[in-house]
Structure formats: C-alpha cells, structure tokens
PDB file of C-alpha atoms in Angstrom:
ATOM      1  CA  ALA B   1      47.965  12.570 -23.239  1.00 81.00           C
ATOM      2  CA  GLN B   2      48.189  11.516 -19.611  1.00 86.00           C
ATOM      3  CA  SER B   3      49.569   8.044 -19.059  1.00 91.00           C
ATOM      4  CA  VAL B   4      51.034   5.571 -16.619  1.00 95.00           C
ATOM      5  CA  ALA B   5      53.829   3.240 -17.622  1.00 95.00           C
ATOM      6  CA  GLN B   6      54.822  -0.022 -16.046  1.00 96.00           C
ATOM      7  CA  PRO B   7      57.797  -0.883 -18.237  1.00 95.00           C
ATOM      8  CA  GLU B   8      58.098  -4.521 -17.196  1.00 96.00           C
ATOM      9  CA  ASP B   9      55.426  -7.043 -18.168  1.00 95.00           C
ATOM     10  CA  GLN B  10      56.925  -9.516 -15.742  1.00 97.00           C
ATOM     11  CA  VAL B  11      59.385  -9.439 -12.866  1.00 98.00           C
ATOM     12  CA  ASN B  12      61.019 -12.575 -11.528  1.00 98.00           C
ATOM     13  CA  VAL B  13      62.544 -12.582  -8.052  1.00 98.00           C
ATOM     14  CA  ALA B  14      63.874 -15.322  -5.812  1.00 98.00           C
ATOM     15  CA  GLU B  15      62.163 -15.704  -2.474  1.00 98.00           C
ATOM     16  CA  GLY B  16      63.898 -13.664   0.211  1.00 97.00           C
ATOM     17  CA  ASN B  17      65.386 -11.194  -2.238  1.00 98.00           C
ATOM     18  CA  PRO B  18      64.266  -7.569  -2.495  1.00 98.00           C
ATOM     19  CA  LEU B  19      61.789  -6.740  -5.229  1.00 97.00           C
ATOM     20  CA  THR B  20      61.001  -3.608  -7.212  1.00 98.00           C
ATOM     21  CA  VAL B  21      58.089  -3.055  -9.570  1.00 98.00           C
ATOM     22  CA  LYS B  22      58.489   0.108 -11.578  1.00 98.00           C
ATOM     23  CA  CYS B  23      55.950   2.789 -12.361  1.00 98.00           C
ATOM     24  CA  THR B  24      56.337   6.144 -14.059  1.00 97.00           C
ATOM     25  CA  TYR B  25      53.648   8.607 -14.969  1.00 96.00           C
ATOM     26  CA  SER B  26      52.982  11.513 -17.248  1.00 94.00           C
ATOM     27  CA  VAL B  27      50.285  13.623 -15.649  1.00 89.00           C
ATOM     28  CA  SER B  28      49.938  17.344 -15.223  1.00 83.00           C
ATOM     29  CA  GLY B  29      50.152  18.707 -11.726  1.00 81.00           C
ATOM     30  CA  ASN B  30      50.664  16.672  -8.571  1.00 81.00           C
ATOM     31  CA  PRO B  31      48.511  13.556  -8.813  1.00 89.00           C
ATOM     32  CA  TYR B  32      47.481  10.993  -6.254  1.00 91.00           C
ATOM     33  CA  LEU B  33      49.345   7.710  -6.769  1.00 94.00           C
ATOM     34  CA  PHE B  34      48.190   4.182  -5.975  1.00 95.00           C
ATOM     35  CA  TRP B  35      49.349   0.583  -6.078  1.00 96.00           C
ATOM     36  CA  TYR B  36      46.938  -2.328  -6.259  1.00 95.00           C
ATOM     37  CA  VAL B  37      47.459  -6.086  -6.362  1.00 95.00           C
ATOM     38  CA  GLN B  38      45.274  -8.609  -8.158  1.00 93.00           C
ATOM     39  CA  TYR B  39      45.213 -12.334  -7.600  1.00 91.00           C
ATOM     40  CA  PRO B  40      43.787 -14.642 -10.314  1.00 85.00           C
ATOM     41  CA  ASN B  41      40.071 -14.145 -10.944  1.00 81.00           C
ATOM     42  CA  ARG B  42      39.828 -11.625  -8.141  1.00 83.00           C
ATOM     43  CA  GLY B  43      39.224  -7.931  -7.837  1.00 84.00           C
ATOM     44  CA  LEU B  44      41.939  -5.489  -6.916  1.00 90.00           C
ATOM     45  CA  GLN B  45      43.279  -5.057  -3.412  1.00 91.00           C
ATOM     46  CA  PHE B  46      44.641  -1.726  -2.241  1.00 91.00           C
ATOM     47  CA  LEU B  47      48.308  -1.749  -1.254  1.00 94.00           C
ATOM     48  CA  LEU B  48      49.243   1.855  -0.669  1.00 94.00           C
ATOM     49  CA  LYS B  49      48.814   5.415  -1.851  1.00 93.00           C
ATOM     50  CA  TYR B  50      50.705   8.679  -1.970  1.00 94.00           C
ATOM     51  CA  ILE B  51      48.776  11.870  -1.441  1.00 90.00           C
ATOM     52  CA  THR B  52      51.289  14.255   0.073  1.00 87.00           C
ATOM     53  CA  GLY B  53      54.058  14.347   2.656  1.00 89.00           C
ATOM     54  CA  ASP B  54      56.853  11.836   3.118  1.00 92.00           C
ATOM     55  CA  ASN B  55      58.046  10.451  -0.188  1.00 93.00           C
ATOM     56  CA  LEU B  56      58.335   6.942   1.228  1.00 96.00           C
ATOM     57  CA  VAL B  57      54.952   5.382   1.723  1.00 95.00           C
ATOM     58  CA  LYS B  58      54.430   2.167   3.640  1.00 96.00           C
ATOM     59  CA  GLY B  59      51.516  -0.083   2.813  1.00 93.00           C
ATOM     60  CA  SER B  60      50.006  -3.508   3.264  1.00 91.00           C
ATOM     61  CA  TYR B  61      51.886  -6.823   3.373  1.00 93.00           C
ATOM     62  CA  GLY B  62      55.259  -5.159   3.917  1.00 96.00           C
ATOM     63  CA  PHE B  63      55.212  -3.223   0.662  1.00 97.00           C
ATOM     64  CA  GLU B  64      56.404   0.331   0.321  1.00 97.00           C
ATOM     65  CA  ALA B  65      56.721   2.802  -2.513  1.00 98.00           C
ATOM     66  CA  GLU B  66      58.883   5.822  -3.095  1.00 95.00           C
ATOM     67  CA  PHE B  67      57.526   8.905  -4.772  1.00 95.00           C
ATOM     68  CA  ASN B  68      60.104  10.727  -6.873  1.00 95.00           C
ATOM     69  CA  LYS B  69      58.722  13.956  -8.238  1.00 92.00           C
ATOM     70  CA  SER B  70      61.672  14.817 -10.450  1.00 93.00           C
ATOM     71  CA  GLN B  71      61.584  11.426 -12.127  1.00 95.00           C
ATOM     72  CA  THR B  72      57.775  11.196 -11.978  1.00 95.00           C
ATOM     73  CA  SER B  73      58.103   7.699 -10.604  1.00 96.00           C
ATOM     74  CA  PHE B  74      56.380   5.685  -7.913  1.00 97.00           C
ATOM     75  CA  HIS B  75      58.190   2.355  -7.716  1.00 98.00           C
ATOM     76  CA  LEU B  76      56.839  -0.415  -5.504  1.00 98.00           C
ATOM     77  CA  LYS B  77      59.337  -2.185  -3.274  1.00 98.00           C
ATOM     78  CA  LYS B  78      59.613  -4.911  -0.687  1.00 98.00           C
ATOM     79  CA  PRO B  79      62.793  -5.813   1.184  1.00 97.00           C
ATOM     80  CA  SER B  80      62.225  -9.574   1.196  1.00 97.00           C
ATOM     81  CA  ALA B  81      59.892 -11.260  -1.279  1.00 97.00           C
ATOM     82  CA  LEU B  82      57.532 -14.087  -0.405  1.00 97.00           C
ATOM     83  CA  VAL B  83      56.173 -16.727  -2.767  1.00 96.00           C
ATOM     84  CA  SER B  84      52.701 -15.497  -1.799  1.00 95.00           C
ATOM     85  CA  ASP B  85      53.549 -12.079  -3.268  1.00 96.00           C
ATOM     86  CA  SER B  86      53.239 -13.610  -6.731  1.00 96.00           C
ATOM     87  CA  ALA B  87      50.390 -11.732  -8.393  1.00 96.00           C
ATOM     88  CA  LEU B  88      49.561  -8.972 -10.851  1.00 95.00           C
ATOM     89  CA  TYR B  89      50.424  -5.454  -9.695  1.00 97.00           C
ATOM     90  CA  PHE B  90      48.872  -2.279 -11.024  1.00 96.00           C
ATOM     91  CA  CYS B  91      50.010   1.299 -10.622  1.00 96.00           C
ATOM     92  CA  ALA B  92      47.297   3.939 -10.926  1.00 95.00           C
ATOM     93  CA  VAL B  93      47.250   7.705 -10.917  1.00 93.00           C
ATOM     94  CA  ARG B  94      44.466  10.153 -10.243  1.00 90.00           C
ATOM     95  CA  PRO B  95      45.015  13.561 -11.782  1.00 85.00           C
ATOM     96  CA  LEU B  96      43.863  16.249  -9.398  1.00 77.00           C
ATOM     97  CA  MET B  97      42.221  18.143 -12.220  1.00 72.00           C
ATOM     98  CA  ASP B  98      39.898  15.233 -13.018  1.00 71.00           C
ATOM     99  CA  SER B  99      36.574  16.102 -11.484  1.00 69.00           C
ATOM    100  CA  ASN B 100      35.278  12.614 -12.229  1.00 73.00           C
ATOM    101  CA  TYR B 101      37.895  11.092  -9.920  1.00 80.00           C
ATOM    102  CA  GLN B 102      38.905   8.612 -12.604  1.00 87.00           C
ATOM    103  CA  LEU B 103      42.110   6.642 -12.321  1.00 90.00           C
ATOM    104  CA  ILE B 104      44.651   6.213 -15.082  1.00 91.00           C
ATOM    105  CA  TRP B 105      46.007   2.676 -15.025  1.00 93.00           C
ATOM    106  CA  GLY B 106      49.300   1.128 -15.897  1.00 94.00           C
ATOM    107  CA  ALA B 107      49.277  -2.059 -17.934  1.00 93.00           C
ATOM    108  CA  GLY B 108      50.172  -4.194 -14.945  1.00 95.00           C
ATOM    109  CA  THR B 109      53.269  -6.154 -13.996  1.00 96.00           C
ATOM    110  CA  LYS B 110      53.192  -9.846 -13.260  1.00 96.00           C
ATOM    111  CA  LEU B 111      55.378 -10.588 -10.278  1.00 97.00           C
ATOM    112  CA  ILE B 112      56.688 -14.117  -9.933  1.00 97.00           C
ATOM    113  CA  ILE B 113      58.480 -15.111  -6.763  1.00 97.00           C
ATOM    114  CA  LYS B 114      60.370 -18.363  -7.053  1.00 96.00           C
ATOM    115  CA  PRO B 115      61.104 -20.517  -4.002  1.00 94.00           C
TER     116      PRO B 115
ATOM    117  CA  GLY D   1      37.748  -1.243   6.190  1.00 72.00           C
ATOM    118  CA  ALA D   2      35.547  -0.433   3.258  1.00 82.00           C
ATOM    119  CA  VAL D   3      34.070  -3.434   1.473  1.00 88.00           C
ATOM    120  CA  VAL D   4      32.328  -3.739  -1.866  1.00 93.00           C
ATOM    121  CA  SER D   5      30.348  -6.912  -2.418  1.00 95.00           C
ATOM    122  CA  GLN D   6      30.068  -7.913  -6.076  1.00 96.00           C
ATOM    123  CA  HIS D   7      27.717 -10.656  -7.270  1.00 96.00           C
ATOM    124  CA  PRO D   8      27.708 -13.006  -8.961  1.00 97.00           C
ATOM    125  CA  SER D   9      31.377 -13.963  -8.952  1.00 95.00           C
ATOM    126  CA  TRP D  10      30.870 -15.954 -12.110  1.00 96.00           C
ATOM    127  CA  VAL D  11      28.011 -16.517 -14.517  1.00 97.00           C
ATOM    128  CA  ILE D  12      27.430 -18.485 -17.691  1.00 97.00           C
ATOM    129  CA  CYS D  13      24.580 -17.387 -19.910  1.00 96.00           C
ATOM    130  CA  LYS D  14      23.209 -18.165 -23.334  1.00 97.00           C
ATOM    131  CA  SER D  15      23.735 -15.807 -26.212  1.00 97.00           C
ATOM    132  CA  GLY D  16      20.895 -13.295 -26.459  1.00 97.00           C
ATOM    133  CA  THR D  17      20.021 -13.248 -22.774  1.00 97.00           C
ATOM    134  CA  SER D  18      20.709 -10.482 -20.275  1.00 97.00           C
ATOM    135  CA  VAL D  19      22.848 -10.636 -17.177  1.00 97.00           C
ATOM    136  CA  LYS D  20      22.813  -8.315 -14.184  1.00 97.00           C
ATOM    137  CA  ILE D  21      25.855  -7.737 -12.014  1.00 97.00           C
ATOM    138  CA  GLU D  22      25.431  -6.072  -8.616  1.00 97.00           C
ATOM    139  CA  CYS D  23      27.873  -4.128  -6.522  1.00 96.00           C
ATOM    140  CA  ARG D  24      27.017  -3.098  -2.991  1.00 95.00           C
ATOM    141  CA  SER D  25      29.079  -0.959  -0.679  1.00 91.00           C
ATOM    142  CA  LEU D  26      28.633  -2.594   2.714  1.00 91.00           C
ATOM    143  CA  ASP D  27      29.882  -0.034   5.181  1.00 85.00           C
ATOM    144  CA  PHE D  28      30.134   3.232   3.322  1.00 85.00           C
ATOM    145  CA  GLN D  29      28.265   5.336   0.847  1.00 86.00           C
ATOM    146  CA  ALA D  30      29.582   5.030  -2.680  1.00 86.00           C
ATOM    147  CA  THR D  31      29.297   8.490  -4.136  1.00 85.00           C
ATOM    148  CA  THR D  32      30.857   7.344  -7.379  1.00 89.00           C
ATOM    149  CA  MET D  33      30.958   3.886  -8.906  1.00 92.00           C
ATOM    150  CA  PHE D  34      33.286   2.857 -11.695  1.00 94.00           C
ATOM    151  CA  TRP D  35      32.731  -0.152 -13.921  1.00 96.00           C
ATOM    152  CA  TYR D  36      35.688  -1.817 -15.564  1.00 96.00           C
ATOM    153  CA  ARG D  37      36.203  -4.591 -18.019  1.00 96.00           C
ATOM    154  CA  GLN D  38      39.374  -6.634 -17.983  1.00 92.00           C
ATOM    155  CA  PHE D  39      40.594  -8.875 -20.762  1.00 86.00           C
ATOM    156  CA  PRO D  40      43.004 -11.725 -20.027  1.00 82.00           C
ATOM    157  CA  LYS D  41      46.463 -10.522 -19.083  1.00 77.00           C
ATOM    158  CA  GLN D  42      45.475  -6.911 -19.669  1.00 82.00           C
ATOM    159  CA  SER D  43      44.854  -3.848 -17.600  1.00 87.00           C
ATOM    160  CA  LEU D  44      41.496  -2.491 -16.561  1.00 90.00           C
ATOM    161  CA  MET D  45      39.433  -0.738 -19.179  1.00 93.00           C
ATOM    162  CA  LEU D  46      37.074   1.850 -17.759  1.00 94.00           C
ATOM    163  CA  MET D  47      33.599   1.362 -19.178  1.00 96.00           C
ATOM    164  CA  ALA D  48      31.613   3.995 -17.320  1.00 94.00           C
ATOM    165  CA  THR D  49      31.427   6.239 -14.301  1.00 93.00           C
ATOM    166  CA  SER D  50      28.226   6.710 -12.373  1.00 90.00           C
ATOM    167  CA  ASN D  51      27.275   9.077  -9.612  1.00 85.00           C
ATOM    168  CA  GLU D  52      24.361   8.288  -7.343  1.00 81.00           C
ATOM    169  CA  GLY D  53      21.113   9.502  -8.805  1.00 79.00           C
ATOM    170  CA  SER D  54      22.634  10.514 -12.129  1.00 82.00           C
ATOM    171  CA  LYS D  55      22.984   8.889 -15.497  1.00 86.00           C
ATOM    172  CA  ALA D  56      26.227   7.081 -16.065  1.00 91.00           C
ATOM    173  CA  THR D  57      28.951   8.606 -18.188  1.00 93.00           C
ATOM    174  CA  TYR D  58      30.210   6.076 -20.686  1.00 95.00           C
ATOM    175  CA  GLU D  59      33.674   5.945 -22.152  1.00 94.00           C
ATOM    176  CA  GLN D  60      34.122   6.247 -25.868  1.00 93.00           C
ATOM    177  CA  GLY D  61      33.356   3.033 -27.663  1.00 93.00           C
ATOM    178  CA  VAL D  62      31.195   1.540 -24.898  1.00 95.00           C
ATOM    179  CA  GLU D  63      27.624   0.911 -25.993  1.00 94.00           C
ATOM    180  CA  LYS D  64      25.328   2.437 -23.414  1.00 93.00           C
ATOM    181  CA  ASP D  65      22.344   0.458 -24.677  1.00 94.00           C
ATOM    182  CA  LYS D  66      24.198  -2.805 -24.251  1.00 96.00           C
ATOM    183  CA  PHE D  67      25.772  -2.065 -20.892  1.00 97.00           C
ATOM    184  CA  LEU D  68      23.073  -0.543 -18.711  1.00 96.00           C
ATOM    185  CA  ILE D  69      24.287   0.988 -15.491  1.00 94.00           C
ATOM    186  CA  ASN D  70      22.058   1.958 -12.619  1.00 91.00           C
ATOM    187  CA  HIS D  71      23.233   3.747  -9.494  1.00 88.00           C
ATOM    188  CA  ALA D  72      19.951   4.455  -7.792  1.00 81.00           C
ATOM    189  CA  SER D  73      21.271   4.484  -4.247  1.00 88.00           C
ATOM    190  CA  LEU D  74      24.493   5.274  -2.441  1.00 88.00           C
ATOM    191  CA  THR D  75      25.062   1.614  -1.661  1.00 91.00           C
ATOM    192  CA  LEU D  76      24.026  -0.183  -4.838  1.00 92.00           C
ATOM    193  CA  SER D  77      25.064  -0.030  -8.466  1.00 93.00           C
ATOM    194  CA  THR D  78      24.203  -2.535 -11.152  1.00 95.00           C
ATOM    195  CA  LEU D  79      25.574  -3.347 -14.577  1.00 97.00           C
ATOM    196  CA  THR D  80      23.249  -5.187 -16.943  1.00 97.00           C
ATOM    197  CA  VAL D  81      24.707  -6.734 -20.058  1.00 97.00           C
ATOM    198  CA  THR D  82      21.781  -6.869 -22.459  1.00 97.00           C
ATOM    199  CA  SER D  83      21.460  -9.351 -25.321  1.00 96.00           C
ATOM    200  CA  ALA D  84      24.820 -10.797 -24.428  1.00 97.00           C
ATOM    201  CA  HIS D  85      27.045 -12.269 -27.116  1.00 96.00           C
ATOM    202  CA  PRO D  86      30.207 -14.363 -26.829  1.00 96.00           C
ATOM    203  CA  GLU D  87      32.361 -11.278 -27.411  1.00 95.00           C
ATOM    204  CA  ASP D  88      30.950  -9.826 -24.189  1.00 96.00           C
ATOM    205  CA  SER D  89      32.629 -12.621 -22.260  1.00 96.00           C
ATOM    206  CA  SER D  90      35.062 -10.966 -19.921  1.00 95.00           C
ATOM    207  CA  PHE D  91      35.922 -10.138 -16.324  1.00 94.00           C
ATOM    208  CA  TYR D  92      33.921  -7.207 -15.014  1.00 96.00           C
ATOM    209  CA  ILE D  93      34.991  -5.273 -11.921  1.00 95.00           C
ATOM    210  CA  CYS D  94      33.296  -2.473 -10.045  1.00 95.00           C
ATOM    211  CA  SER D  95      35.038   0.127  -7.925  1.00 94.00           C
ATOM    212  CA  ALA D  96      33.458   2.481  -5.444  1.00 92.00           C
ATOM    213  CA  ARG D  97      34.636   5.830  -4.213  1.00 88.00           C
ATOM    214  CA  GLU D  98      33.401   7.312  -1.002  1.00 79.00           C
ATOM    215  CA  GLY D  99      32.908  11.018  -1.219  1.00 67.00           C
ATOM    216  CA  ARG D 100      33.816  12.057   2.304  1.00 59.00           C
ATOM    217  CA  GLY D 101      36.560  11.667   4.849  1.00 50.00           C
ATOM    218  CA  THR D 102      40.056  10.321   4.406  1.00 46.00           C
ATOM    219  CA  SER D 103      38.709   7.500   2.280  1.00 48.00           C
ATOM    220  CA  ALA D 104      37.835  10.115  -0.271  1.00 53.00           C
ATOM    221  CA  TYR D 105      41.235   9.366  -1.713  1.00 63.00           C
ATOM    222  CA  GLY D 106      40.562   5.646  -1.876  1.00 76.00           C
ATOM    223  CA  TYR D 107      38.798   3.336  -4.206  1.00 88.00           C
ATOM    224  CA  THR D 108      37.397  -0.009  -3.071  1.00 91.00           C
ATOM    225  CA  PHE D 109      37.036  -2.790  -5.608  1.00 93.00           C
ATOM    226  CA  GLY D 110      34.567  -5.602  -5.885  1.00 94.00           C
ATOM    227  CA  SER D 111      35.891  -9.125  -6.315  1.00 93.00           C
ATOM    228  CA  GLY D 112      34.926  -9.216  -9.966  1.00 94.00           C
ATOM    229  CA  THR D 113      32.480 -11.174 -12.120  1.00 96.00           C
ATOM    230  CA  ARG D 114      33.590 -13.674 -14.727  1.00 95.00           C
ATOM    231  CA  LEU D 115      30.987 -13.614 -17.501  1.00 97.00           C
ATOM    232  CA  THR D 116      30.958 -16.375 -20.085  1.00 96.00           C
ATOM    233  CA  VAL D 117      28.442 -16.170 -22.913  1.00 97.00           C
ATOM    234  CA  VAL D 118      27.869 -19.419 -24.790  1.00 96.00           C
TER     235      VAL D 118
END
C-alpha cells in the first residue's frame, strides 16, 4: 500500500537554530511531493512542492525541502527557526498514476520553536 | 494566488438538524474538489472527491447519504451534513484543484469549518 511517513510526532527547536521535519514515502513511480503548514483551527497553507528538476526546492517563509530519490525522502528544512514557525506540518504525495489527483498524507508533525 | 473561501468558519447546531458548508474558488475554476475531515491532533481524512458536474466519489466508510456533496459549478462545492449527531462534530476542510496551467499541480485549501453538534 502507498504511504507517507512523518516519523516524528513533534519536533522541538530553539529559535535561531536550523530545523528539519522528516518525510519519507512509499509510492510507485515518481510522485509529486508537497509540504503544507496548518495553524490552529485553520486550513492548510501551501509551503512548497517538488515536481521535477533541482532536488532542492525553495518555498514560502524561508522553508526549503530536499528530494532524495534513493532514500524516497522529502525532508523540510529551514536554516534559522522563528517562534512563528510553530505549527503543524504535513507532507503529502500525489502518485502520478492516480487519475483522481488524490493526495496521500503523512500524519503530521507538530513543530515547536522555543524562544 | 489562488484562494478558496470556506464558510462558515464555525457552526454549532442541534442534533438532528442539517448543516451546509460552502467552498468557493475565488479566482480560478476548481475542476476537482476534495472534502476532508480532521480529528484533533490527527491528519486529514479524505471523505470524498468531486468533479464539476459529476457525482462525488466517496471513500470507504463515508456515508454518502449523511454527507451530501454538490459540485454544480466550477467555483462552488457544498458539503451538507444531514441529521447531524454529536459524533459528526469535527473540523471539515475543502481543497480545490485547478485543472489547467502550472497550478494544475497545486491544491488550494479552504480555511476549514469547525462543526459542533450539541
């Protein structure tokens, strides 16, 4: 079965330090990869996506993600964390063979940035 | 950028009544609309997928007679929770996909609706 794993329920980082939120996937073929952020009682905001090309993708709010095909990973990174980055982060994958364009979601990782 | 307006943002209703949630794509045509349900501290659970002008495709375990989805136009989709019960209380989120252009790879989310059934 196709799946997306976010192995950490929660990540704690001190403000100013680099952060990484991990995501690995098990999907046939070369999927499209996404990161979204959710603030409390809000919908999801798009951060970045990988379709093709350069493995390092830059997105909103200073976030970036690195696609690693051999490790089937798409980890989210930021060089210097802000307290305002504290939120729930979701990794999602769209298998290219899915004609319904549905996304497969990770369980989410709560990111806490401490001042 | 693409915007999806979802209303209401929160609603409290009595058990046995029906509630309608609307999602409108403001500056693009939503070829496909996805409806999700999210439980506290959990990921999104896909309820159904609807294409404009077609009947929605429901995921296994989702009652189509309880959760009525209409996608009559390219800019409006609605989810009606019929005969709501307390166990239907949840956070509901819509997501729209535009079928053309570079945004074909993207999905735009509504801000969500907090439904509380008392």
